[in-house]
Short mmCIF file of C-alpha atoms in Angstrom, two decimals:
data_model
loop_
_atom_site.label_atom_id
_atom_site.label_comp_id
_atom_site.label_asym_id
_atom_site.label_seq_id
_atom_site.Cartn_x
_atom_site.Cartn_y
_atom_site.Cartn_z
CA MET A 74 22.17 23.81 2.70
CA VAL A 75 23.57 20.25 4.11
CA ASP A 76 27.21 21.21 5.28
CA ARG A 77 28.39 18.69 2.92
CA LEU A 78 27.14 15.59 0.87
CA PRO A 79 28.85 12.68 1.44
CA SER A 80 30.73 11.07 -2.22
CA GLY A 81 28.65 11.18 -5.57
CA VAL A 82 25.54 12.25 -3.65
CA GLU A 83 23.47 14.93 -5.48
CA ILE A 84 20.18 16.51 -4.58
CA LYS A 85 18.14 17.91 -7.53
CA GLY A 86 15.92 19.31 -5.22
CA GLU A 87 15.43 22.25 -2.80
CA ILE A 88 16.54 22.22 0.47
CA THR A 89 15.21 24.34 2.34
CA PRO A 90 16.72 25.04 6.17
CA GLU A 91 14.09 23.10 7.57
CA PHE A 92 14.98 20.71 5.12
CA ALA A 93 18.84 20.12 5.94
CA GLU A 94 18.00 19.04 8.69
CA ILE A 95 16.88 15.69 7.38
CA LEU A 96 19.39 15.85 4.53
CA THR A 97 22.71 15.98 7.04
CA HIS A 98 25.87 13.94 6.23
CA GLY A 99 25.58 11.46 8.37
CA ALA A 100 21.86 10.38 6.64
CA LEU A 101 23.07 10.47 3.08
CA ALA A 102 25.54 8.50 3.10
CA LEU A 103 23.64 5.44 4.83
CA VAL A 104 21.00 6.19 1.40
CA ALA A 105 24.70 5.29 -0.29
CA ARG A 106 25.76 3.00 1.12
CA LEU A 107 22.68 1.35 0.87
CA HIS A 108 22.40 2.09 -2.25
CA ARG A 109 25.90 1.51 -3.34
CA SER A 110 25.37 -2.71 -1.75
CA PHE A 111 21.76 -2.87 -3.58
CA GLU A 112 20.63 -1.24 -6.31
CA TYR A 113 21.89 -4.02 -8.31
CA ARG A 114 20.00 -6.92 -6.41
CA ARG A 115 17.29 -4.58 -7.14
CA GLN A 116 17.01 -3.95 -10.36
CA GLU A 117 17.30 -7.32 -10.89
CA MET A 118 13.79 -8.11 -8.79
CA LEU A 119 12.71 -5.60 -11.00
CA ALA A 120 13.95 -7.52 -13.78
CA GLN A 121 11.85 -10.75 -12.87
CA ARG A 122 9.43 -9.19 -12.67
CA GLU A 123 9.17 -7.94 -16.20
CA GLN A 124 10.20 -11.76 -16.58
CA ILE A 125 6.92 -13.08 -14.89
CA ALA A 126 3.58 -10.62 -16.72
CA LYS A 127 5.15 -12.18 -19.21
CA GLN A 128 5.11 -15.13 -18.47
CA PHE A 129 0.94 -14.90 -17.18
CA ASP A 130 0.31 -13.52 -20.39
CA LEU A 131 1.80 -16.37 -22.64
CA GLY A 132 -0.18 -18.11 -20.13
CA LEU A 133 1.39 -18.38 -16.18
CA ARG A 134 -0.51 -19.79 -13.66
CA PRO A 135 0.86 -19.33 -10.35
CA ASP A 136 0.94 -22.01 -8.40
CA PHE A 137 2.82 -23.53 -4.76
CA LEU A 138 6.41 -23.25 -4.92
CA LYS A 139 7.81 -27.51 -5.22
CA TYR A 140 11.52 -26.27 -3.67
CA THR A 141 9.86 -24.27 -1.42
CA ALA A 142 7.77 -27.10 0.53
CA SER A 143 9.56 -27.89 3.11
CA ILE A 144 9.81 -24.40 4.01
CA ARG A 145 5.58 -24.87 4.04
CA GLU A 146 5.95 -27.68 5.75
CA ALA A 147 8.64 -26.80 8.75
CA ASP A 148 7.49 -26.58 12.25
CA TRP A 149 9.62 -22.27 12.03
CA LYS A 150 8.46 -18.86 14.17
CA ILE A 151 9.02 -15.46 13.72
CA GLY A 152 10.95 -13.44 15.83
CA LYS A 153 9.60 -12.41 19.25
CA LEU A 154 7.44 -9.18 18.97
CA PRO A 155 8.39 -5.93 21.46
CA LYS A 156 5.53 -5.06 23.25
CA ASP A 157 4.29 -2.60 21.31
CA LEU A 158 3.31 -4.79 18.04
CA GLN A 159 1.37 -7.60 20.22
CA CYS A 160 -2.00 -5.64 20.83
CA ARG A 161 -3.02 -4.12 17.32
CA ARG A 162 -6.73 -4.61 16.72
CA VAL A 163 -7.33 -0.96 14.62
CA GLU A 164 -4.27 0.19 12.80
CA ILE A 165 -5.67 3.16 11.12
CA THR A 166 -3.78 4.85 7.99
CA GLY A 167 -3.11 7.68 6.14
CA PRO A 168 -1.03 9.81 5.01
CA VAL A 169 2.39 11.18 6.29
CA GLU A 170 0.92 15.01 6.26
CA ARG A 171 0.65 17.23 9.94
CA LYS A 172 -2.58 17.34 10.42
CA MET A 173 -3.22 13.48 9.43
CA VAL A 174 -0.70 12.62 11.31
CA ILE A 175 -1.62 14.76 15.28
CA ASN A 176 -4.72 12.80 13.94
CA ALA A 177 -3.96 9.47 13.17
CA LEU A 178 -1.86 8.96 16.64
CA ASN A 179 -4.99 10.35 18.33
CA SER A 180 -7.84 8.80 17.45
CA GLY A 181 -7.04 5.99 20.13
CA ALA A 182 -5.79 3.13 16.85
CA ASP A 183 -3.28 1.21 18.77
CA SER A 184 -1.28 1.79 15.10
CA PHE A 185 -1.30 3.89 12.57
CA MET A 186 1.07 3.53 9.86
CA ALA A 187 2.22 6.42 8.38
CA ASP A 188 2.28 6.51 4.33
CA PHE A 189 5.02 7.45 1.88
CA GLU A 190 3.38 5.79 -0.78
CA ASP A 191 -0.43 4.57 -1.51
CA SER A 192 -2.13 7.96 0.05
CA ASN A 193 0.43 10.18 -0.77
CA THR A 194 1.74 11.57 -3.88
CA PRO A 195 5.59 11.08 -3.69
CA ASN A 196 7.11 15.14 -4.48
CA TRP A 197 10.08 16.21 -3.11
CA HIS A 198 8.17 18.36 -0.54
CA ASN A 199 5.71 15.98 0.39
CA GLN A 200 8.76 12.46 1.28
CA ILE A 201 10.82 15.56 2.96
CA GLN A 202 8.87 16.94 5.34
CA GLY A 203 6.98 14.03 5.99
CA GLN A 204 10.33 13.04 7.38
CA ILE A 205 10.36 16.18 9.71
CA ASN A 206 6.71 15.03 10.38
CA MET A 207 7.89 11.94 12.45
CA ARG A 208 10.60 13.30 13.67
CA ASP A 209 8.43 15.45 15.81
CA ALA A 210 6.02 13.29 15.56
CA ILE A 211 8.27 10.53 18.08
CA ARG A 212 9.70 13.68 19.71
CA GLY A 213 5.80 14.50 20.91
CA THR A 214 7.14 18.13 19.66
CA ILE A 215 4.94 18.10 16.21
CA GLU A 216 2.02 20.56 16.93
CA LEU A 217 -0.22 22.05 14.21
CA ASN A 218 -2.09 25.61 14.40
CA GLN A 219 -4.23 25.96 11.58
CA ASN A 220 -6.92 28.29 11.28
CA GLY A 221 -6.31 30.00 14.55
CA LYS A 222 -7.48 26.05 16.22
CA ILE A 223 -4.34 23.96 17.73
CA TYR A 224 -2.89 20.67 16.67
CA LYS A 225 -0.80 18.30 18.89
CA LEU A 226 -0.56 15.88 20.18
CA LYS A 227 -2.17 13.79 23.78
CA ASP A 228 -0.90 12.01 26.20
CA LYS A 229 -1.88 8.40 25.14
CA VAL A 230 -1.45 7.76 21.37
CA ALA A 231 -1.14 5.05 18.92
CA THR A 232 1.96 2.88 17.55
CA LEU A 233 3.64 4.12 15.03
CA LEU A 234 4.95 2.39 11.91
CA VAL A 235 5.85 3.61 8.19
CA ARG A 236 5.25 2.44 5.36
CA PRO A 237 7.73 2.96 1.84
CA ARG A 238 7.58 2.95 -0.97
CA GLY A 239 8.30 0.28 -2.73
CA TRP A 240 10.42 -1.50 -5.13
CA HIS A 241 9.29 0.31 -8.76
CA LEU A 242 9.80 3.44 -7.76
CA ASP A 243 12.62 5.85 -7.23
CA GLU A 244 14.13 8.58 -6.07
CA LYS A 245 14.50 11.54 -8.38
CA HIS A 246 15.59 13.65 -6.75
CA VAL A 247 18.18 11.83 -5.34
CA LEU A 248 21.57 11.09 -7.00
CA VAL A 249 24.35 8.51 -6.19
CA ASN A 250 27.23 7.52 -8.63
CA GLY A 251 24.67 9.63 -11.10
CA ARG A 252 21.65 7.37 -10.66
CA ARG A 253 18.39 7.52 -9.05
CA VAL A 254 18.43 5.98 -5.56
CA SER A 255 15.47 3.51 -4.22
CA GLY A 256 12.69 5.60 -2.77
CA GLY A 257 11.77 2.23 -0.49
CA ILE A 258 15.36 2.81 0.37
CA PHE A 259 15.72 6.36 0.45
CA ASP A 260 12.26 6.78 2.68
CA MET A 261 13.29 3.63 5.06
CA ALA A 262 17.22 5.44 5.96
CA LEU A 263 16.36 8.66 6.55
CA TYR A 264 13.66 7.43 8.93
CA LEU A 265 15.72 4.51 10.97
CA TYR A 266 18.92 7.32 10.85
CA HIS A 267 16.50 10.49 12.68
CA ASN A 268 14.42 8.17 15.02
CA ALA A 269 15.53 4.52 15.45
CA ASN A 270 17.68 5.37 18.57
CA ALA A 271 14.84 7.64 19.92
CA LEU A 272 11.91 5.51 19.25
CA LEU A 273 13.70 2.84 21.57
CA GLU A 274 14.38 5.55 24.36
CA LYS A 275 10.10 5.69 24.30
CA GLY A 276 10.57 1.69 24.92
CA SER A 277 9.38 1.55 20.85
CA GLY A 278 11.02 0.30 18.23
CA PRO A 279 11.63 1.07 13.91
CA TYR A 280 8.36 -0.95 12.28
CA PHE A 281 7.43 -0.80 9.38
CA TYR A 282 5.08 -1.87 6.35
CA LEU A 283 5.93 -2.75 3.06
CA PRO A 284 4.40 -2.31 0.12
CA LYS A 285 4.24 -4.65 -3.63
CA ILE A 286 6.46 -7.84 -3.02
CA GLU A 287 5.02 -9.95 -5.91
CA SER A 288 8.00 -12.84 -4.22
CA HIS A 289 10.01 -13.73 -1.35
CA GLN A 290 13.09 -12.94 -3.06
CA GLU A 291 12.17 -9.33 -2.80
CA ALA A 292 11.17 -9.90 1.12
CA ARG A 293 14.83 -11.02 1.55
CA LEU A 294 16.04 -8.08 -0.47
CA TRP A 295 14.02 -6.11 2.49
CA ASN A 296 15.37 -8.71 5.15
CA ASP A 297 19.17 -7.67 4.21
CA ILE A 298 18.68 -3.94 3.50
CA MET A 299 17.20 -4.09 7.39
CA SER A 300 19.93 -6.06 9.23
CA MET A 301 23.17 -4.46 7.21
CA ALA A 302 21.06 -0.70 7.96
CA GLU A 303 21.54 -2.59 11.89
CA ALA A 304 25.23 -2.25 11.70
CA GLU A 305 25.87 0.77 10.99
CA LEU A 306 23.48 1.92 13.73
CA GLY A 307 25.59 0.13 15.63
CA LEU A 308 21.22 -1.37 16.65
CA ALA A 309 21.00 -4.77 18.01
CA ARG A 310 19.66 -7.26 15.60
CA GLY A 311 15.67 -7.47 14.86
CA THR A 312 15.29 -4.61 16.48
CA ILE A 313 13.30 -3.16 12.72
CA LYS A 314 10.36 -4.86 12.75
CA ALA A 315 8.50 -4.77 9.73
CA THR A 316 4.51 -6.20 7.89
CA VAL A 317 3.99 -7.55 4.51
CA LEU A 318 1.36 -6.38 3.03
CA ILE A 319 0.25 -9.35 0.25
CA GLU A 320 -1.34 -7.54 -2.03
CA THR A 321 0.33 -9.65 -5.16
CA ILE A 322 -1.93 -12.21 -6.22
CA THR A 323 2.06 -13.53 -7.07
CA ALA A 324 2.95 -13.17 -2.58
CA ALA A 325 -0.61 -15.39 -2.37
CA PHE A 326 1.55 -18.10 -2.81
CA GLU A 327 4.97 -17.57 -0.60
CA MET A 328 3.44 -16.03 2.24
CA ASP A 329 4.72 -18.60 4.81
CA GLU A 330 8.02 -18.09 2.58
CA ILE A 331 7.90 -14.97 2.76
CA LEU A 332 7.62 -15.09 6.37
CA TYR A 333 10.62 -16.86 6.90
CA GLU A 334 12.85 -14.95 5.71
CA LEU A 335 11.90 -11.78 6.98
CA ARG A 336 11.74 -14.56 10.74
CA GLU A 337 14.21 -12.40 12.64
CA HIS A 338 12.77 -8.92 11.20
CA SER A 339 9.06 -9.68 10.78
CA ALA A 340 6.01 -8.48 12.55
CA GLY A 341 3.49 -10.03 10.00
CA LEU A 342 1.30 -9.65 7.34
CA ASN A 343 -1.63 -7.46 6.76
CA ALA A 344 -4.06 -8.26 3.65
CA GLY A 345 -3.89 -4.92 1.55
CA ARG A 346 -6.96 -6.38 0.03
CA TRP A 347 -7.36 -3.38 -3.14
CA ASP A 348 -4.05 -3.90 -4.35
CA TYR A 349 -4.26 -6.76 -4.60
CA ILE A 350 -7.38 -6.57 -7.04
CA PHE A 351 -5.61 -4.35 -8.64
CA SER A 352 -2.66 -7.50 -9.63
CA CYS A 353 -5.04 -9.94 -9.95
CA ILE A 354 -6.75 -7.71 -12.86
CA LYS A 355 -2.44 -6.91 -14.24
CA LYS A 356 -1.83 -10.35 -14.55
CA PHE A 357 -4.09 -11.86 -16.38
CA LYS A 358 -4.81 -8.10 -17.92
CA VAL A 359 -4.54 -11.01 -21.74
CA ASP A 360 -6.73 -13.78 -20.62
CA GLN A 361 -10.07 -13.79 -22.48
CA GLU A 362 -11.11 -16.42 -20.05
CA PHE A 363 -10.57 -13.13 -17.02
CA CYS A 364 -13.59 -10.48 -15.53
CA LEU A 365 -14.07 -8.88 -12.54
CA ALA A 366 -17.13 -7.70 -12.22
CA ASP A 367 -17.96 -3.36 -11.77
CA ARG A 368 -16.17 -3.36 -8.50
CA SER A 369 -18.58 -1.81 -6.07
CA LYS A 370 -19.52 -6.22 -6.24
CA VAL A 371 -15.77 -7.51 -5.83
CA THR A 372 -15.55 -7.92 -2.21
CA MET A 373 -13.66 -10.36 0.66
CA THR A 374 -16.91 -11.91 0.24
CA ALA A 375 -15.51 -13.15 -3.01
CA PRO A 376 -14.43 -16.30 -3.91
CA PHE A 377 -10.73 -15.87 -4.88
CA LEU A 378 -10.74 -13.28 -1.60
CA ARG A 379 -12.31 -15.55 1.03
CA ALA A 380 -9.82 -18.38 -0.05
CA TYR A 381 -6.62 -15.33 0.23
CA ALA A 382 -8.00 -13.43 3.45
CA LEU A 383 -7.97 -17.27 5.25
CA LEU A 384 -4.36 -18.17 4.57
CA LEU A 385 -3.24 -15.51 4.69
CA LEU A 386 -4.68 -16.19 8.39
CA LYS A 387 -4.51 -19.47 8.76
CA THR A 388 -0.73 -18.80 7.50
CA CYS A 389 0.68 -16.22 9.60
CA HIS A 390 -0.79 -17.75 12.78
CA ARG A 391 0.84 -21.63 12.64
CA ARG A 392 4.30 -19.05 12.87
CA ASN A 393 2.79 -16.79 15.61
CA ALA A 394 2.32 -14.53 14.12
CA PRO A 395 -0.33 -11.02 13.44
CA ALA A 396 -2.60 -11.18 10.77
CA ILE A 397 -3.92 -7.81 10.41
CA GLY A 398 -7.30 -7.47 7.82
CA GLY A 399 -7.41 -4.86 5.38
CA MET A 400 -8.95 -1.85 4.21
CA SER A 401 -12.29 -1.59 3.87
CA ALA A 402 -12.48 2.43 1.66
CA LEU A 403 -16.52 3.37 4.08
CA ILE A 404 -15.49 6.64 5.84
CA PRO A 405 -18.01 8.94 7.46
CA ILE A 406 -20.54 10.71 5.53
CA LYS A 407 -21.53 13.84 7.60
CA ASN A 408 -24.44 15.25 5.65
CA ASP A 409 -26.95 12.01 5.33
CA PRO A 410 -28.06 9.84 8.28
CA GLU A 411 -29.01 7.33 6.44
CA LYS A 412 -26.43 6.90 4.14
CA ASN A 413 -23.89 7.29 6.96
CA ALA A 414 -25.56 4.54 9.02
CA ILE A 415 -25.35 2.28 5.71
CA ALA A 416 -21.48 2.80 5.20
CA MET A 417 -21.06 2.42 9.48
CA GLN A 418 -22.89 -0.80 8.97
CA GLY A 419 -20.25 -1.88 6.36
CA ILE A 420 -17.60 -1.07 8.35
CA ILE A 421 -18.77 -2.50 11.47
CA ASN A 422 -19.26 -5.52 9.36
CA ASP A 423 -16.11 -5.98 7.17
CA LYS A 424 -14.19 -5.80 11.37
CA LYS A 425 -16.69 -8.58 12.66
CA ARG A 426 -16.43 -10.74 10.02
CA ASP A 427 -12.21 -9.69 10.57
CA ALA A 428 -12.30 -10.70 13.59
CA THR A 429 -14.91 -13.68 14.14
CA ASP A 430 -12.43 -15.18 11.68
CA GLY A 431 -9.37 -15.16 13.59
CA TYR A 432 -7.62 -11.72 12.58
CA ASP A 433 -5.99 -9.51 15.36
CA GLY A 434 -6.78 -6.50 13.95
CA GLY A 435 -7.55 -4.04 10.72
CA TRP A 436 -6.72 -1.02 8.59
CA VAL A 437 -9.85 1.45 8.54
CA ALA A 438 -9.00 4.78 6.93
CA HIS A 439 -10.35 7.56 8.85
CA PRO A 440 -10.54 8.72 12.87
CA GLY A 441 -14.36 8.47 12.70
CA LEU A 442 -14.30 5.15 12.68
CA VAL A 443 -11.21 3.40 15.73
CA GLU A 444 -14.04 3.10 17.43
CA ALA A 445 -17.05 0.91 15.94
CA ALA A 446 -13.77 -1.10 14.40
CA MET A 447 -12.27 -1.42 17.71
CA LYS A 448 -16.02 -2.36 19.64
CA GLU A 449 -15.70 -5.55 17.10
CA PHE A 450 -12.21 -6.43 17.88
CA VAL A 451 -13.16 -6.61 21.50
CA ALA A 452 -16.70 -7.85 21.32
CA VAL A 453 -13.76 -11.16 19.66
CA LEU A 454 -10.65 -10.58 21.94
CA GLY A 455 -12.36 -9.27 25.30
CA ASP A 456 -9.07 -8.27 27.33
CA LYS A 457 -6.39 -10.48 24.78
CA PRO A 458 -4.14 -8.59 23.10
CA ASN A 459 -4.24 -10.82 20.28
CA GLN A 460 -6.29 -14.14 19.55
CA ILE A 461 -2.96 -15.32 17.70
CA GLU A 462 -3.63 -18.71 19.56
CA LYS A 463 -6.75 -18.98 16.83
CA GLN A 464 -5.26 -21.72 14.33
CA ARG A 465 -6.91 -22.54 11.81
CA PRO A 466 -6.93 -26.32 10.46
CA ASP A 467 -9.78 -26.18 8.60
CA VAL A 468 -9.19 -23.90 6.96
CA ASN A 469 -7.71 -25.68 3.44
CA VAL A 470 -6.49 -23.45 -0.18
CA SER A 471 -5.82 -24.99 -2.81
CA ALA A 472 -4.23 -23.12 -5.62
CA GLN A 473 -7.66 -23.16 -7.55
CA ASP A 474 -9.27 -21.51 -4.14
CA LEU A 475 -6.77 -18.86 -4.86
CA LEU A 476 -7.54 -18.19 -8.82
CA ASP A 477 -11.45 -18.43 -8.44
CA PHE A 478 -12.06 -15.32 -9.81
CA GLN A 479 -16.04 -14.39 -9.66
CA PRO A 480 -17.77 -11.39 -9.36
CA GLU A 481 -17.83 -12.23 -13.42
CA THR A 482 -20.88 -9.52 -13.64
CA PRO A 483 -22.25 -7.52 -14.03
CA ILE A 484 -20.44 -4.86 -15.75
CA THR A 485 -22.96 -2.00 -15.54
CA GLU A 486 -22.88 1.81 -17.54
CA ALA A 487 -22.86 2.67 -14.01
CA GLY A 488 -19.49 0.76 -12.88
CA LEU A 489 -18.11 2.16 -16.05
CA ARG A 490 -18.10 5.52 -15.33
CA MET A 491 -17.26 5.73 -11.65
CA ASN A 492 -14.15 3.38 -12.98
CA ILE A 493 -13.27 6.50 -14.80
CA ASN A 494 -14.20 8.98 -12.80
CA VAL A 495 -13.64 8.21 -10.59
CA GLY A 496 -9.73 7.45 -11.94
CA ILE A 497 -9.74 10.51 -13.42
CA HIS A 498 -11.04 12.44 -9.96
CA TYR A 499 -7.65 10.65 -7.97
CA LEU A 500 -5.52 11.43 -10.96
CA GLY A 501 -6.09 15.27 -10.73
CA SER A 502 -5.81 15.30 -7.12
CA TRP A 503 -2.85 13.24 -6.51
CA LEU A 504 -1.04 15.61 -9.42
CA ALA A 505 -1.31 18.92 -7.39
CA GLY A 506 -0.22 16.56 -4.85
CA ASN A 507 -2.65 14.96 -2.52
CA GLY A 508 -2.71 11.39 -2.76
CA CYS A 509 -5.30 10.52 0.23
CA VAL A 510 -8.83 11.78 -1.85
CA PRO A 511 -12.46 10.95 -1.04
CA ILE A 512 -14.22 10.65 -3.97
CA HIS A 513 -18.51 9.86 -3.58
CA ASN A 514 -18.00 8.76 0.18
CA LEU A 515 -15.23 6.53 -0.02
CA MET A 516 -11.33 6.96 0.67
CA GLU A 517 -10.02 6.59 -2.49
CA ASP A 518 -5.86 6.15 -3.06
CA ALA A 519 -3.18 4.74 -5.70
CA ALA A 520 -4.39 1.17 -5.00
CA THR A 521 -7.94 2.12 -5.89
CA ALA A 522 -7.30 3.97 -9.15
CA GLU A 523 -5.36 1.45 -10.59
CA ILE A 524 -8.57 -0.65 -10.07
CA SER A 525 -10.24 0.96 -12.18
CA ARG A 526 -8.13 2.27 -15.04
CA SER A 527 -7.10 -1.25 -15.26
CA GLN A 528 -10.78 -2.74 -15.01
CA VAL A 529 -11.44 -0.41 -18.23
CA TRP A 530 -8.50 -1.45 -20.19
CA GLN A 531 -9.04 -5.13 -19.66
CA TRP A 532 -12.86 -4.62 -20.19
CA ILE A 533 -11.40 -3.24 -23.79
CA ARG A 534 -9.78 -5.89 -23.82
CA SER A 535 -11.25 -9.26 -23.03
CA HIS A 536 -14.90 -10.47 -24.59
CA LYS A 537 -16.95 -10.79 -21.21
CA GLY A 538 -16.29 -7.20 -20.93
CA LYS A 539 -19.68 -5.86 -21.44
CA LEU A 540 -22.51 -3.81 -20.55
CA GLU A 541 -25.62 -5.24 -18.81
CA GLY A 542 -28.09 -5.37 -21.93
CA GLY A 543 -24.84 -7.08 -23.97
CA THR A 544 -22.78 -3.74 -25.43
CA LYS A 545 -19.50 -4.37 -25.24
CA ILE A 546 -17.47 -1.74 -23.65
CA THR A 547 -14.23 -0.33 -26.22
CA ALA A 548 -12.38 1.86 -26.50
CA GLU A 549 -14.78 4.14 -28.89
CA LEU A 550 -16.86 4.08 -25.78
CA VAL A 551 -14.01 5.50 -22.75
CA ARG A 552 -12.89 7.91 -25.13
CA ASP A 553 -16.71 9.37 -25.25
CA LEU A 554 -18.14 8.82 -21.35
CA ILE A 555 -14.28 10.65 -20.48
CA PRO A 556 -15.63 13.84 -21.34
CA GLN A 557 -18.70 13.56 -19.55
CA GLU A 558 -17.36 12.22 -16.23
CA LEU A 559 -14.68 14.69 -17.27
CA GLU A 560 -16.77 18.44 -16.01
CA LYS A 561 -18.51 15.72 -13.17
CA VAL A 562 -15.62 15.98 -11.62
CA LYS A 563 -14.49 19.64 -12.34
CA ALA A 564 -18.02 20.31 -10.78
CA SER A 565 -17.33 17.67 -8.28
CA VAL A 566 -13.89 19.77 -7.03
CA ALA A 567 -15.11 23.57 -7.55
CA ALA A 568 -17.53 23.13 -5.88
CA GLY A 569 -16.02 21.77 -2.85
CA GLY A 570 -13.73 25.63 -3.65
CA VAL A 571 -10.94 24.11 -5.74
CA THR A 572 -10.55 26.31 -8.30
CA ALA A 573 -6.80 25.17 -10.65
CA LEU A 574 -8.78 22.16 -12.25
CA GLY A 575 -5.49 22.21 -14.85
CA THR A 576 -4.80 19.21 -13.18
CA TYR A 577 -8.39 17.48 -13.93
CA ASP A 578 -8.21 18.36 -17.49
CA ARG A 579 -4.09 16.11 -17.51
CA ALA A 580 -5.35 13.68 -15.20
CA ALA A 581 -8.58 12.63 -17.92
CA LYS A 582 -5.36 12.43 -21.32
CA ILE A 583 -4.27 10.41 -18.97
CA PHE A 584 -6.19 8.31 -17.65
CA GLU A 585 -7.77 7.81 -21.65
CA LEU A 586 -4.25 7.12 -22.74
CA MET A 587 -3.36 4.59 -20.03
CA SER A 588 -6.90 2.75 -20.38
CA THR A 589 -7.53 2.40 -24.38
CA SER A 590 -4.00 2.24 -25.08
CA ARG A 591 -1.90 -0.87 -26.69
CA ASN A 592 0.50 -1.62 -23.50
CA PHE A 593 -0.59 -1.58 -20.16
CA GLU A 594 1.75 0.52 -17.96
CA GLU A 595 2.44 -1.28 -14.65
CA PHE A 596 1.49 1.32 -12.59
CA LEU A 597 -0.26 4.52 -13.23
CA THR A 598 2.61 5.99 -10.91
CA LEU A 599 5.72 5.54 -12.87
CA PRO A 600 4.50 8.41 -15.94
CA LEU A 601 2.53 9.94 -12.70
CA TYR A 602 6.17 10.97 -11.13
CA GLU A 603 7.75 12.65 -14.30
CA GLU A 604 5.21 15.30 -14.18
CA ILE A 605 5.67 16.28 -10.45
CA ASP A 606 8.55 18.06 -8.56
#
């Protein structure tokens, strides 16, 4: 047990002896200090999001901000990058589960983004055990004995970055003065308190990925939190570095401003494509002229995604900031050489495009993809750690380019069924504690599940939401298909050895509600979080 909780702090989750090593008085005092200083501003940011969402529903179209034009036009750079953040050709990502952490750090990737967010179910056990795994990995002591096989770290491992939860997520097990704390502040504070000095002693530092940011004001809030944390822990200003995921349509119009707000703490931007697609659907959900085709048809060559990717690249390199490409959801397919060859070629094409465009690195979701992705970046970069010197004066992206939402067709019955199937399968796994799930030879996380349910919701309401042949997608059609897809999901997971299938029944009900109800839930993880321990 924790010897003594800081004043005003309550813990609603179990505190095992091992968890108590993370939930120390000092660590929780830092959480409480940051909560009391910044919770009001976080709530203001969330309220601002709601207001902007309402404006989008009334027809608002985003544009580059007039009052920040001087920032976009001025010649400034981000702060100097630490040596181990200068070479990020391949970054592997995954949840903070112990085996994944070991395998990812050993994978041969330059960096590993350990994820407390979209690929992780944020139950109490996962969050605190994840912190234990981070502590042990940084000190080189992390090991796992699984079925007689010993997993431990190699001598050379990837640089560690951590993604805390986004602004919308609370940590319901920790209260300060009776109020839930921010999940993101909780994740960051515990990690910093226990690991910042150990990382610096190793010649590295505390590095983060910041998710779901919608404006430069939200970036400013993160910057102020990091500055206060540095002061509280006696760290030099700018010790903490953070890469921002540009995964909302509003943030795409404020990339310069986001880098500027974080410039002393900035480690660049990442093209978080899946959440970005979800953000576009969410923001334009009631626009009768907005409609995207089957998810599989919306690739990085689509006009709006191509414009976004090139603008991010140009913006970053102008500011001496790394530009990191996003995630292809493809994964190796072990038992089908023909399908595996197609998947591997998809990965190669994705990384080749990023490297040729000028990106400094890109993401993969599986250790088996690191080598193929690395070859594409090395083919362009050679021995150079990055290609920040590659400016793109030829790139000129307008607001209209970012809003050129194509393709609109085809929408197929197979695509509709796939969205339903993936949504049920993922939600069922998430409720069971696993937030990173291979489904139909793709690695799915909360972002891709969000696309599945938001597309169905939007297709029902758009006059363009018609299947090939002209059949209108309706709530009744979706309700008819859900039981059929639920049975397929259950058969699939049972074949994989899963015996507890109750979460999938619950997932089907949740998916039906979220995709057919009148109101659109901002994030599917918000109501789901209330159902887990």
